[in-house]
Amino acid sequence: DVKVTQSSRYLVKRTGEKVFLECVQDMDHENMFWYRQDPGLGLRLIYFSYDVKMKEKGDIPEGYSVSREKKERFSLILESASTNQTSMYLCASSFGTAGNTIYFGEGSWLTVV
Amino acid sequence: GESVGLHLPTLSVQEGDNSIINCAYSNSASDYFIWYKQESGKGPQFIIDIRSNMDKRQGQRVTVLLNKTVKHLSLQIAATQPGDSAVYFCAENSQGGKLIFGQGTELSVKP
């Protein structure tokens, strides 16, 4: 089975703090993604990566950055957390060409106060 | 523009009945579709997928139907169980290779 692991399930951070969300997948997938999920807005793509050290902006990249130094690991960084970034963050991965099935982690609930 | 939507935001069924969850998509060029199940507090879980060269695909207790003429996708769950209670999302493979997700339908199973 595909395993996508998000290291932090629940975080509470203060406005202005730098926040790191870590994600690891164990299936040697080329593609990795970060989404946020909000009530009424569904899943929105923040950033994705097709290869090590490569990144592409998704639909809502503002206020976020990412890092992919190793194939299995994809980090989401909030440089200066704001209250409107309170959300559930989902990491995902997929194999091969874009458009294949995406497998999700369990999610990280971030609250910014 | 591209969109994937669901006809009903909530669906309530009796345990043992069959459930049908619907999804409309607008991008006629989409060639791959996926259904996900998301339980409360968890990430979306892959259920079943279908490519555009098929109109039906069956899994364990689930069937996905694709009608390309009217751009409609449905998920049928046979003999619905309490453990099936969750939010169900459809997703389509848009041009550019990114998946576009629908808003989700909440399925509630009554004992």
JSON list of C-alpha atoms in Angstrom, two decimals:
[
{"chain": "A", "resi": 1, "resn": "ASP", "atom": "CA", "xyz": [0.00, 0.00, 0.00]},
{"chain": "A", "resi": 2, "resn": "VAL", "atom": "CA", "xyz": [1.02, 3.55, -0.67]},
{"chain": "A", "resi": 3, "resn": "LYS", "atom": "CA", "xyz": [2.05, 5.37, 2.44]},
{"chain": "A", "resi": 4, "resn": "VAL", "atom": "CA", "xyz": [2.10, 9.14, 2.62]},
{"chain": "A", "resi": 5, "resn": "THR", "atom": "CA", "xyz": [3.07, 10.33, 6.07]},
{"chain": "A", "resi": 6, "resn": "GLN", "atom": "CA", "xyz": [2.61, 13.81, 7.42]},
{"chain": "A", "resi": 7, "resn": "SER", "atom": "CA", "xyz": [4.69, 14.24, 10.52]},
{"chain": "A", "resi": 8, "resn": "SER", "atom": "CA", "xyz": [2.43, 16.69, 12.36]},
{"chain": "A", "resi": 9, "resn": "ARG", "atom": "CA", "xyz": [-1.30, 16.04, 12.70]},
{"chain": "A", "resi": 10, "resn": "TYR", "atom": "CA", "xyz": [-2.18, 19.04, 14.85]},
{"chain": "A", "resi": 11, "resn": "LEU", "atom": "CA", "xyz": [-0.29, 22.30, 15.22]},
{"chain": "A", "resi": 12, "resn": "VAL", "atom": "CA", "xyz": [-1.04, 25.62, 16.85]},
{"chain": "A", "resi": 13, "resn": "LYS", "atom": "CA", "xyz": [1.19, 28.50, 15.81]},
{"chain": "A", "resi": 14, "resn": "ARG", "atom": "CA", "xyz": [1.27, 32.23, 16.44]},
{"chain": "A", "resi": 15, "resn": "THR", "atom": "CA", "xyz": [0.85, 34.88, 13.78]},
{"chain": "A", "resi": 16, "resn": "GLY", "atom": "CA", "xyz": [4.20, 35.66, 12.20]},
{"chain": "A", "resi": 17, "resn": "GLU", "atom": "CA", "xyz": [5.83, 32.36, 13.07]},
{"chain": "A", "resi": 18, "resn": "LYS", "atom": "CA", "xyz": [7.60, 30.29, 10.44]},
{"chain": "A", "resi": 19, "resn": "VAL", "atom": "CA", "xyz": [5.89, 26.94, 10.02]},
{"chain": "A", "resi": 20, "resn": "PHE", "atom": "CA", "xyz": [7.21, 23.75, 8.45]},
{"chain": "A", "resi": 21, "resn": "LEU", "atom": "CA", "xyz": [4.92, 20.92, 7.39]},
{"chain": "A", "resi": 22, "resn": "GLU", "atom": "CA", "xyz": [6.76, 17.75, 6.48]},
{"chain": "A", "resi": 23, "resn": "CYS", "atom": "CA", "xyz": [5.63, 14.96, 4.23]},
{"chain": "A", "resi": 24, "resn": "VAL", "atom": "CA", "xyz": [7.27, 11.66, 3.31]},
{"chain": "A", "resi": 25, "resn": "GLN", "atom": "CA", "xyz": [6.12, 9.01, 0.84]},
{"chain": "A", "resi": 26, "resn": "ASP", "atom": "CA", "xyz": [7.51, 5.49, 0.61]},
{"chain": "A", "resi": 27, "resn": "MET", "atom": "CA", "xyz": [6.50, 4.47, -2.92]},
{"chain": "A", "resi": 28, "resn": "ASP", "atom": "CA", "xyz": [9.24, 6.21, -4.92]},
{"chain": "A", "resi": 29, "resn": "HIS", "atom": "CA", "xyz": [6.66, 8.47, -6.53]},
{"chain": "A", "resi": 30, "resn": "GLU", "atom": "CA", "xyz": [7.95, 11.21, -8.79]},
{"chain": "A", "resi": 31, "resn": "ASN", "atom": "CA", "xyz": [5.15, 13.65, -8.08]},
{"chain": "A", "resi": 32, "resn": "MET", "atom": "CA", "xyz": [4.26, 15.26, -4.78]},
{"chain": "A", "resi": 33, "resn": "PHE", "atom": "CA", "xyz": [1.61, 17.82, -3.94]},
{"chain": "A", "resi": 34, "resn": "TRP", "atom": "CA", "xyz": [0.42, 20.10, -1.17]},
{"chain": "A", "resi": 35, "resn": "TYR", "atom": "CA", "xyz": [-3.27, 20.98, -0.90]},
{"chain": "A", "resi": 36, "resn": "ARG", "atom": "CA", "xyz": [-5.29, 22.86, 1.63]},
{"chain": "A", "resi": 37, "resn": "GLN", "atom": "CA", "xyz": [-8.86, 21.95, 2.40]},
{"chain": "A", "resi": 38, "resn": "ASP", "atom": "CA", "xyz": [-11.42, 24.40, 3.72]},
{"chain": "A", "resi": 39, "resn": "PRO", "atom": "CA", "xyz": [-15.17, 24.05, 4.25]},
{"chain": "A", "resi": 40, "resn": "GLY", "atom": "CA", "xyz": [-17.06, 25.15, 1.17]},
{"chain": "A", "resi": 41, "resn": "LEU", "atom": "CA", "xyz": [-13.89, 25.59, -0.87]},
{"chain": "A", "resi": 42, "resn": "GLY", "atom": "CA", "xyz": [-12.86, 21.98, -1.31]},
{"chain": "A", "resi": 43, "resn": "LEU", "atom": "CA", "xyz": [-9.32, 20.95, -2.13]},
{"chain": "A", "resi": 44, "resn": "ARG", "atom": "CA", "xyz": [-7.06, 23.65, -3.50]},
{"chain": "A", "resi": 45, "resn": "LEU", "atom": "CA", "xyz": [-3.60, 23.02, -4.87]},
{"chain": "A", "resi": 46, "resn": "ILE", "atom": "CA", "xyz": [-0.82, 25.09, -3.30]},
{"chain": "A", "resi": 47, "resn": "TYR", "atom": "CA", "xyz": [2.35, 23.69, -4.88]},
{"chain": "A", "resi": 48, "resn": "PHE", "atom": "CA", "xyz": [3.48, 20.55, -6.59]},
{"chain": "A", "resi": 49, "resn": "SER", "atom": "CA", "xyz": [6.74, 18.96, -7.62]},
{"chain": "A", "resi": 50, "resn": "TYR", "atom": "CA", "xyz": [7.55, 16.56, -10.44]},
{"chain": "A", "resi": 51, "resn": "ASP", "atom": "CA", "xyz": [11.10, 15.86, -9.44]},
{"chain": "A", "resi": 52, "resn": "VAL", "atom": "CA", "xyz": [13.72, 16.57, -6.85]},
{"chain": "A", "resi": 53, "resn": "LYS", "atom": "CA", "xyz": [14.49, 20.29, -6.55]},
{"chain": "A", "resi": 54, "resn": "MET", "atom": "CA", "xyz": [11.66, 21.11, -8.94]},
{"chain": "A", "resi": 55, "resn": "LYS", "atom": "CA", "xyz": [8.51, 22.95, -7.92]},
{"chain": "A", "resi": 56, "resn": "GLU", "atom": "CA", "xyz": [5.51, 24.42, -9.64]},
{"chain": "A", "resi": 57, "resn": "LYS", "atom": "CA", "xyz": [2.92, 26.84, -8.31]},
{"chain": "A", "resi": 58, "resn": "GLY", "atom": "CA", "xyz": [-0.56, 25.59, -7.91]},
{"chain": "A", "resi": 59, "resn": "ASP", "atom": "CA", "xyz": [-3.72, 27.64, -7.64]},
{"chain": "A", "resi": 60, "resn": "ILE", "atom": "CA", "xyz": [-3.01, 29.38, -4.33]},
{"chain": "A", "resi": 61, "resn": "PRO", "atom": "CA", "xyz": [0.79, 29.64, -3.79]},
{"chain": "A", "resi": 62, "resn": "GLU", "atom": "CA", "xyz": [0.78, 33.06, -2.12]},
{"chain": "A", "resi": 63, "resn": "GLY", "atom": "CA", "xyz": [2.18, 32.95, 1.40]},
{"chain": "A", "resi": 64, "resn": "TYR", "atom": "CA", "xyz": [3.72, 29.51, 0.92]},
{"chain": "A", "resi": 65, "resn": "SER", "atom": "CA", "xyz": [6.94, 28.00, -0.34]},
{"chain": "A", "resi": 66, "resn": "VAL", "atom": "CA", "xyz": [8.10, 24.40, -0.72]},
{"chain": "A", "resi": 67, "resn": "SER", "atom": "CA", "xyz": [11.25, 22.37, -0.65]},
{"chain": "A", "resi": 68, "resn": "ARG", "atom": "CA", "xyz": [12.06, 19.05, -2.25]},
{"chain": "A", "resi": 69, "resn": "GLU", "atom": "CA", "xyz": [15.63, 18.06, -1.55]},
{"chain": "A", "resi": 70, "resn": "LYS", "atom": "CA", "xyz": [14.96, 14.32, -1.66]},
{"chain": "A", "resi": 71, "resn": "LYS", "atom": "CA", "xyz": [12.55, 12.36, -3.81]},
{"chain": "A", "resi": 72, "resn": "GLU", "atom": "CA", "xyz": [10.58, 10.99, -0.87]},
{"chain": "A", "resi": 73, "resn": "ARG", "atom": "CA", "xyz": [10.21, 14.25, 1.06]},
{"chain": "A", "resi": 74, "resn": "PHE", "atom": "CA", "xyz": [8.22, 17.39, 0.25]},
{"chain": "A", "resi": 75, "resn": "SER", "atom": "CA", "xyz": [8.02, 20.23, 2.74]},
{"chain": "A", "resi": 76, "resn": "LEU", "atom": "CA", "xyz": [5.54, 23.08, 2.88]},
{"chain": "A", "resi": 77, "resn": "ILE", "atom": "CA", "xyz": [6.76, 26.31, 4.47]},
{"chain": "A", "resi": 78, "resn": "LEU", "atom": "CA", "xyz": [4.72, 29.19, 5.75]},
{"chain": "A", "resi": 79, "resn": "GLU", "atom": "CA", "xyz": [7.28, 31.98, 6.02]},
{"chain": "A", "resi": 80, "resn": "SER", "atom": "CA", "xyz": [5.11, 34.14, 8.26]},
{"chain": "A", "resi": 81, "resn": "ALA", "atom": "CA", "xyz": [1.93, 32.43, 9.35]},
{"chain": "A", "resi": 82, "resn": "SER", "atom": "CA", "xyz": [-1.31, 34.38, 9.27]},
{"chain": "A", "resi": 83, "resn": "THR", "atom": "CA", "xyz": [-4.74, 33.57, 10.67]},
{"chain": "A", "resi": 84, "resn": "ASN", "atom": "CA", "xyz": [-6.17, 33.03, 7.17]},
{"chain": "A", "resi": 85, "resn": "GLN", "atom": "CA", "xyz": [-3.79, 30.11, 6.79]},
{"chain": "A", "resi": 86, "resn": "THR", "atom": "CA", "xyz": [-5.65, 28.20, 9.47]},
{"chain": "A", "resi": 87, "resn": "SER", "atom": "CA", "xyz": [-6.69, 25.09, 7.57]},
{"chain": "A", "resi": 88, "resn": "MET", "atom": "CA", "xyz": [-6.23, 21.40, 6.98]},
{"chain": "A", "resi": 89, "resn": "TYR", "atom": "CA", "xyz": [-3.16, 20.72, 4.83]},
{"chain": "A", "resi": 90, "resn": "LEU", "atom": "CA", "xyz": [-2.95, 17.57, 2.77]},
{"chain": "A", "resi": 91, "resn": "CYS", "atom": "CA", "xyz": [0.17, 16.15, 1.22]},
{"chain": "A", "resi": 92, "resn": "ALA", "atom": "CA", "xyz": [-0.15, 13.73, -1.68]},
{"chain": "A", "resi": 93, "resn": "SER", "atom": "CA", "xyz": [1.96, 11.81, -4.15]},
{"chain": "A", "resi": 94, "resn": "SER", "atom": "CA", "xyz": [1.54, 10.06, -7.49]},
{"chain": "A", "resi": 95, "resn": "PHE", "atom": "CA", "xyz": [3.49, 7.96, -9.92]},
{"chain": "A", "resi": 96, "resn": "GLY", "atom": "CA", "xyz": [4.61, 8.73, -13.42]},
{"chain": "A", "resi": 97, "resn": "THR", "atom": "CA", "xyz": [2.94, 11.20, -15.71]},
{"chain": "A", "resi": 98, "resn": "ALA", "atom": "CA", "xyz": [0.76, 13.92, -14.32]},
{"chain": "A", "resi": 99, "resn": "GLY", "atom": "CA", "xyz": [-2.87, 12.97, -13.96]},
{"chain": "A", "resi": 100, "resn": "ASN", "atom": "CA", "xyz": [-2.39, 9.56, -12.38]},
{"chain": "A", "resi": 101, "resn": "THR", "atom": "CA", "xyz": [-4.08, 8.66, -9.13]},
{"chain": "A", "resi": 102, "resn": "ILE", "atom": "CA", "xyz": [-3.01, 10.87, -6.26]},
{"chain": "A", "resi": 103, "resn": "TYR", "atom": "CA", "xyz": [-2.61, 9.27, -2.84]},
{"chain": "A", "resi": 104, "resn": "PHE", "atom": "CA", "xyz": [-3.11, 11.44, 0.20]},
{"chain": "A", "resi": 105, "resn": "GLY", "atom": "CA", "xyz": [-1.68, 11.60, 3.68]},
{"chain": "A", "resi": 106, "resn": "GLU", "atom": "CA", "xyz": [-3.84, 11.90, 6.76]},
{"chain": "A", "resi": 107, "resn": "GLY", "atom": "CA", "xyz": [-3.65, 15.67, 6.88]},
{"chain": "A", "resi": 108, "resn": "SER", "atom": "CA", "xyz": [-2.19, 18.32, 9.17]},
{"chain": "A", "resi": 109, "resn": "TRP", "atom": "CA", "xyz": [-4.56, 20.59, 11.05]},
{"chain": "A", "resi": 110, "resn": "LEU", "atom": "CA", "xyz": [-2.93, 23.99, 11.46]},
{"chain": "A", "resi": 111, "resn": "THR", "atom": "CA", "xyz": [-4.39, 26.69, 13.65]},
{"chain": "A", "resi": 112, "resn": "VAL", "atom": "CA", "xyz": [-2.78, 30.13, 13.56]},
{"chain": "A", "resi": 113, "resn": "VAL", "atom": "CA", "xyz": [-3.68, 32.35, 16.49]},
{"chain": "B", "resi": 1, "resn": "GLY", "atom": "CA", "xyz": [-14.14, 27.19, -17.18]},
{"chain": "B", "resi": 2, "resn": "GLU", "atom": "CA", "xyz": [-13.26, 23.79, -15.88]},
{"chain": "B", "resi": 3, "resn": "SER", "atom": "CA", "xyz": [-15.26, 22.59, -12.95]},
{"chain": "B", "resi": 4, "resn": "VAL", "atom": "CA", "xyz": [-16.21, 19.40, -11.23]},
{"chain": "B", "resi": 5, "resn": "GLY", "atom": "CA", "xyz": [-19.36, 19.53, -9.21]},
{"chain": "B", "resi": 6, "resn": "LEU", "atom": "CA", "xyz": [-21.70, 17.31, -7.30]},
{"chain": "B", "resi": 7, "resn": "HIS", "atom": "CA", "xyz": [-25.46, 17.35, -7.68]},
{"chain": "B", "resi": 8, "resn": "LEU", "atom": "CA", "xyz": [-26.23, 16.83, -3.98]},
{"chain": "B", "resi": 9, "resn": "PRO", "atom": "CA", "xyz": [-24.26, 18.07, -1.01]},
{"chain": "B", "resi": 10, "resn": "THR", "atom": "CA", "xyz": [-25.76, 15.45, 1.34]},
{"chain": "B", "resi": 11, "resn": "LEU", "atom": "CA", "xyz": [-27.23, 12.00, 0.92]},
{"chain": "B", "resi": 12, "resn": "SER", "atom": "CA", "xyz": [-28.93, 9.93, 3.61]},
{"chain": "B", "resi": 13, "resn": "VAL", "atom": "CA", "xyz": [-29.58, 6.22, 3.04]},
{"chain": "B", "resi": 14, "resn": "GLN", "atom": "CA", "xyz": [-30.76, 3.28, 5.08]},
{"chain": "B", "resi": 15, "resn": "GLU", "atom": "CA", "xyz": [-28.24, 0.62, 5.98]},
{"chain": "B", "resi": 16, "resn": "GLY", "atom": "CA", "xyz": [-28.38, -2.14, 3.40]},
{"chain": "B", "resi": 17, "resn": "ASP", "atom": "CA", "xyz": [-29.72, 0.06, 0.63]},
{"chain": "B", "resi": 18, "resn": "ASN", "atom": "CA", "xyz": [-27.73, 1.02, -2.43]},
{"chain": "B", "resi": 19, "resn": "SER", "atom": "CA", "xyz": [-26.26, 4.52, -2.64]},
{"chain": "B", "resi": 20, "resn": "ILE", "atom": "CA", "xyz": [-25.71, 6.59, -5.75]},
{"chain": "B", "resi": 21, "resn": "ILE", "atom": "CA", "xyz": [-23.50, 9.66, -5.66]},
{"chain": "B", "resi": 22, "resn": "ASN", "atom": "CA", "xyz": [-23.40, 11.86, -8.74]},
{"chain": "B", "resi": 23, "resn": "CYS", "atom": "CA", "xyz": [-20.84, 14.18, -10.24]},
{"chain": "B", "resi": 24, "resn": "ALA", "atom": "CA", "xyz": [-20.90, 16.51, -13.23]},
{"chain": "B", "resi": 25, "resn": "TYR", "atom": "CA", "xyz": [-17.79, 17.66, -15.04]},
{"chain": "B", "resi": 26, "resn": "SER", "atom": "CA", "xyz": [-17.38, 20.35, -17.63]},
{"chain": "B", "resi": 27, "resn": "ASN", "atom": "CA", "xyz": [-14.09, 19.56, -19.37]},
{"chain": "B", "resi": 28, "resn": "SER", "atom": "CA", "xyz": [-14.89, 17.24, -22.26]},
{"chain": "B", "resi": 29, "resn": "ALA", "atom": "CA", "xyz": [-11.16, 16.64, -22.76]},
{"chain": "B", "resi": 30, "resn": "SER", "atom": "CA", "xyz": [-10.77, 15.00, -19.36]},
{"chain": "B", "resi": 31, "resn": "ASP", "atom": "CA", "xyz": [-9.74, 11.40, -19.79]},
{"chain": "B", "resi": 32, "resn": "TYR", "atom": "CA", "xyz": [-9.38, 10.07, -16.27]},
{"chain": "B", "resi": 33, "resn": "PHE", "atom": "CA", "xyz": [-11.68, 10.21, -13.26]},
{"chain": "B", "resi": 34, "resn": "ILE", "atom": "CA", "xyz": [-11.29, 9.16, -9.67]},
{"chain": "B", "resi": 35, "resn": "TRP", "atom": "CA", "xyz": [-13.57, 8.76, -6.67]},
{"chain": "B", "resi": 36, "resn": "TYR", "atom": "CA", "xyz": [-12.25, 9.41, -3.18]},
{"chain": "B", "resi": 37, "resn": "LYS", "atom": "CA", "xyz": [-13.73, 8.75, 0.25]},
{"chain": "B", "resi": 38, "resn": "GLN", "atom": "CA", "xyz": [-12.87, 11.03, 3.15]},
{"chain": "B", "resi": 39, "resn": "GLU", "atom": "CA", "xyz": [-13.80, 10.09, 6.68]},
{"chain": "B", "resi": 40, "resn": "SER", "atom": "CA", "xyz": [-13.97, 12.71, 9.37]},
{"chain": "B", "resi": 41, "resn": "GLY", "atom": "CA", "xyz": [-10.51, 13.91, 10.40]},
{"chain": "B", "resi": 42, "resn": "LYS", "atom": "CA", "xyz": [-8.71, 11.84, 7.78]},
{"chain": "B", "resi": 43, "resn": "GLY", "atom": "CA", "xyz": [-7.22, 12.36, 4.35]},
{"chain": "B", "resi": 44, "resn": "PRO", "atom": "CA", "xyz": [-9.06, 11.35, 1.15]},
{"chain": "B", "resi": 45, "resn": "GLN", "atom": "CA", "xyz": [-8.76, 7.67, 0.33]},
{"chain": "B", "resi": 46, "resn": "PHE", "atom": "CA", "xyz": [-8.74, 6.34, -3.24]},
{"chain": "B", "resi": 47, "resn": "ILE", "atom": "CA", "xyz": [-11.80, 4.19, -3.99]},
{"chain": "B", "resi": 48, "resn": "ILE", "atom": "CA", "xyz": [-11.96, 3.57, -7.71]},
{"chain": "B", "resi": 49, "resn": "ASP", "atom": "CA", "xyz": [-10.99, 5.16, -10.99]},
{"chain": "B", "resi": 50, "resn": "ILE", "atom": "CA", "xyz": [-12.10, 5.02, -14.60]},
{"chain": "B", "resi": 51, "resn": "ARG", "atom": "CA", "xyz": [-10.61, 6.10, -17.90]},
{"chain": "B", "resi": 52, "resn": "SER", "atom": "CA", "xyz": [-12.60, 7.76, -20.63]},
{"chain": "B", "resi": 53, "resn": "ASN", "atom": "CA", "xyz": [-12.41, 4.73, -22.91]},
{"chain": "B", "resi": 54, "resn": "MET", "atom": "CA", "xyz": [-14.67, 2.87, -20.48]},
{"chain": "B", "resi": 55, "resn": "ASP", "atom": "CA", "xyz": [-18.23, 3.54, -19.35]},
{"chain": "B", "resi": 56, "resn": "LYS", "atom": "CA", "xyz": [-18.33, 1.25, -16.34]},
{"chain": "B", "resi": 57, "resn": "ARG", "atom": "CA", "xyz": [-15.90, -0.18, -13.83]},
{"chain": "B", "resi": 58, "resn": "GLN", "atom": "CA", "xyz": [-16.60, -2.34, -10.81]},
{"chain": "B", "resi": 59, "resn": "GLY", "atom": "CA", "xyz": [-14.77, -2.80, -7.56]},
{"chain": "B", "resi": 60, "resn": "GLN", "atom": "CA", "xyz": [-15.67, -4.41, -4.29]},
{"chain": "B", "resi": 61, "resn": "ARG", "atom": "CA", "xyz": [-19.23, -3.18, -3.61]},
{"chain": "B", "resi": 62, "resn": "VAL", "atom": "CA", "xyz": [-18.60, -0.08, -5.71]},
{"chain": "B", "resi": 63, "resn": "THR", "atom": "CA", "xyz": [-19.29, 0.70, -9.34]},
{"chain": "B", "resi": 64, "resn": "VAL", "atom": "CA", "xyz": [-18.37, 3.82, -11.25]},
{"chain": "B", "resi": 65, "resn": "LEU", "atom": "CA", "xyz": [-20.34, 4.81, -14.32]},
{"chain": "B", "resi": 66, "resn": "LEU", "atom": "CA", "xyz": [-19.16, 7.35, -16.85]},
{"chain": "B", "resi": 67, "resn": "ASN", "atom": "CA", "xyz": [-21.47, 9.02, -19.34]},
{"chain": "B", "resi": 68, "resn": "LYS", "atom": "CA", "xyz": [-19.34, 11.14, -21.62]},
{"chain": "B", "resi": 69, "resn": "THR", "atom": "CA", "xyz": [-22.31, 12.33, -23.65]},
{"chain": "B", "resi": 70, "resn": "VAL", "atom": "CA", "xyz": [-23.70, 14.31, -20.73]},
{"chain": "B", "resi": 71, "resn": "LYS", "atom": "CA", "xyz": [-20.39, 14.60, -18.86]},
{"chain": "B", "resi": 72, "resn": "HIS", "atom": "CA", "xyz": [-21.65, 12.76, -15.83]},
{"chain": "B", "resi": 73, "resn": "LEU", "atom": "CA", "xyz": [-19.96, 10.43, -13.38]},
{"chain": "B", "resi": 74, "resn": "SER", "atom": "CA", "xyz": [-21.59, 8.38, -10.67]},
{"chain": "B", "resi": 75, "resn": "LEU", "atom": "CA", "xyz": [-20.49, 6.17, -7.81]},
{"chain": "B", "resi": 76, "resn": "GLN", "atom": "CA", "xyz": [-22.75, 3.33, -6.77]},
{"chain": "B", "resi": 77, "resn": "ILE", "atom": "CA", "xyz": [-22.24, 1.65, -3.41]},
{"chain": "B", "resi": 78, "resn": "ALA", "atom": "CA", "xyz": [-24.04, -1.65, -2.95]},
{"chain": "B", "resi": 79, "resn": "ALA", "atom": "CA", "xyz": [-25.49, -2.69, 0.42]},
{"chain": "B", "resi": 80, "resn": "THR", "atom": "CA", "xyz": [-24.40, 0.51, 2.13]},
{"chain": "B", "resi": 81, "resn": "GLN", "atom": "CA", "xyz": [-22.92, 0.03, 5.59]},
{"chain": "B", "resi": 82, "resn": "PRO", "atom": "CA", "xyz": [-22.38, 2.44, 8.51]},
{"chain": "B", "resi": 83, "resn": "GLY", "atom": "CA", "xyz": [-18.66, 2.39, 7.70]},
{"chain": "B", "resi": 84, "resn": "ASP", "atom": "CA", "xyz": [-19.47, 3.94, 4.34]},
{"chain": "B", "resi": 85, "resn": "SER", "atom": "CA", "xyz": [-20.51, 7.18, 6.03]},
{"chain": "B", "resi": 86, "resn": "ALA", "atom": "CA", "xyz": [-18.08, 9.81, 4.76]},
{"chain": "B", "resi": 87, "resn": "VAL", "atom": "CA", "xyz": [-17.65, 12.60, 2.24]},
{"chain": "B", "resi": 88, "resn": "TYR", "atom": "CA", "xyz": [-17.16, 11.37, -1.32]},
{"chain": "B", "resi": 89, "resn": "PHE", "atom": "CA", "xyz": [-15.24, 13.41, -3.91]},
{"chain": "B", "resi": 90, "resn": "CYS", "atom": "CA", "xyz": [-14.94, 13.00, -7.60]},
{"chain": "B", "resi": 91, "resn": "ALA", "atom": "CA", "xyz": [-11.87, 14.26, -9.42]},
{"chain": "B", "resi": 92, "resn": "GLU", "atom": "CA", "xyz": [-11.05, 14.70, -13.08]},
{"chain": "B", "resi": 93, "resn": "ASN", "atom": "CA", "xyz": [-7.74, 14.84, -14.86]},
{"chain": "B", "resi": 94, "resn": "SER", "atom": "CA", "xyz": [-7.74, 18.24, -16.48]},
{"chain": "B", "resi": 95, "resn": "GLN", "atom": "CA", "xyz": [-5.59, 19.42, -19.31]},
{"chain": "B", "resi": 96, "resn": "GLY", "atom": "CA", "xyz": [-2.15, 20.04, -17.90]},
{"chain": "B", "resi": 97, "resn": "GLY", "atom": "CA", "xyz": [-2.35, 16.92, -15.82]},
{"chain": "B", "resi": 98, "resn": "LYS", "atom": "CA", "xyz": [-3.67, 18.35, -12.60]},
{"chain": "B", "resi": 99, "resn": "LEU", "atom": "CA", "xyz": [-6.60, 16.79, -10.87]},
{"chain": "B", "resi": 100, "resn": "ILE", "atom": "CA", "xyz": [-9.62, 18.99, -10.28]},
{"chain": "B", "resi": 101, "resn": "PHE", "atom": "CA", "xyz": [-11.74, 18.00, -7.31]},
{"chain": "B", "resi": 102, "resn": "GLY", "atom": "CA", "xyz": [-15.43, 18.42, -6.71]},
{"chain": "B", "resi": 103, "resn": "GLN", "atom": "CA", "xyz": [-16.80, 19.86, -3.49]},
{"chain": "B", "resi": 104, "resn": "GLY", "atom": "CA", "xyz": [-17.90, 16.51, -2.12]},
{"chain": "B", "resi": 105, "resn": "THR", "atom": "CA", "xyz": [-21.13, 14.78, -1.08]},
{"chain": "B", "resi": 106, "resn": "GLU", "atom": "CA", "xyz": [-21.65, 13.75, 2.51]},
{"chain": "B", "resi": 107, "resn": "LEU", "atom": "CA", "xyz": [-23.11, 10.26, 2.75]},
{"chain": "B", "resi": 108, "resn": "SER", "atom": "CA", "xyz": [-24.94, 9.42, 5.96]},
{"chain": "B", "resi": 109, "resn": "VAL", "atom": "CA", "xyz": [-26.00, 5.83, 6.63]},
{"chain": "B", "resi": 110, "resn": "LYS", "atom": "CA", "xyz": [-28.92, 5.29, 8.99]},
{"chain": "B", "resi": 111, "resn": "PRO", "atom": "CA", "xyz": [-28.97, 2.05, 10.99]}
]
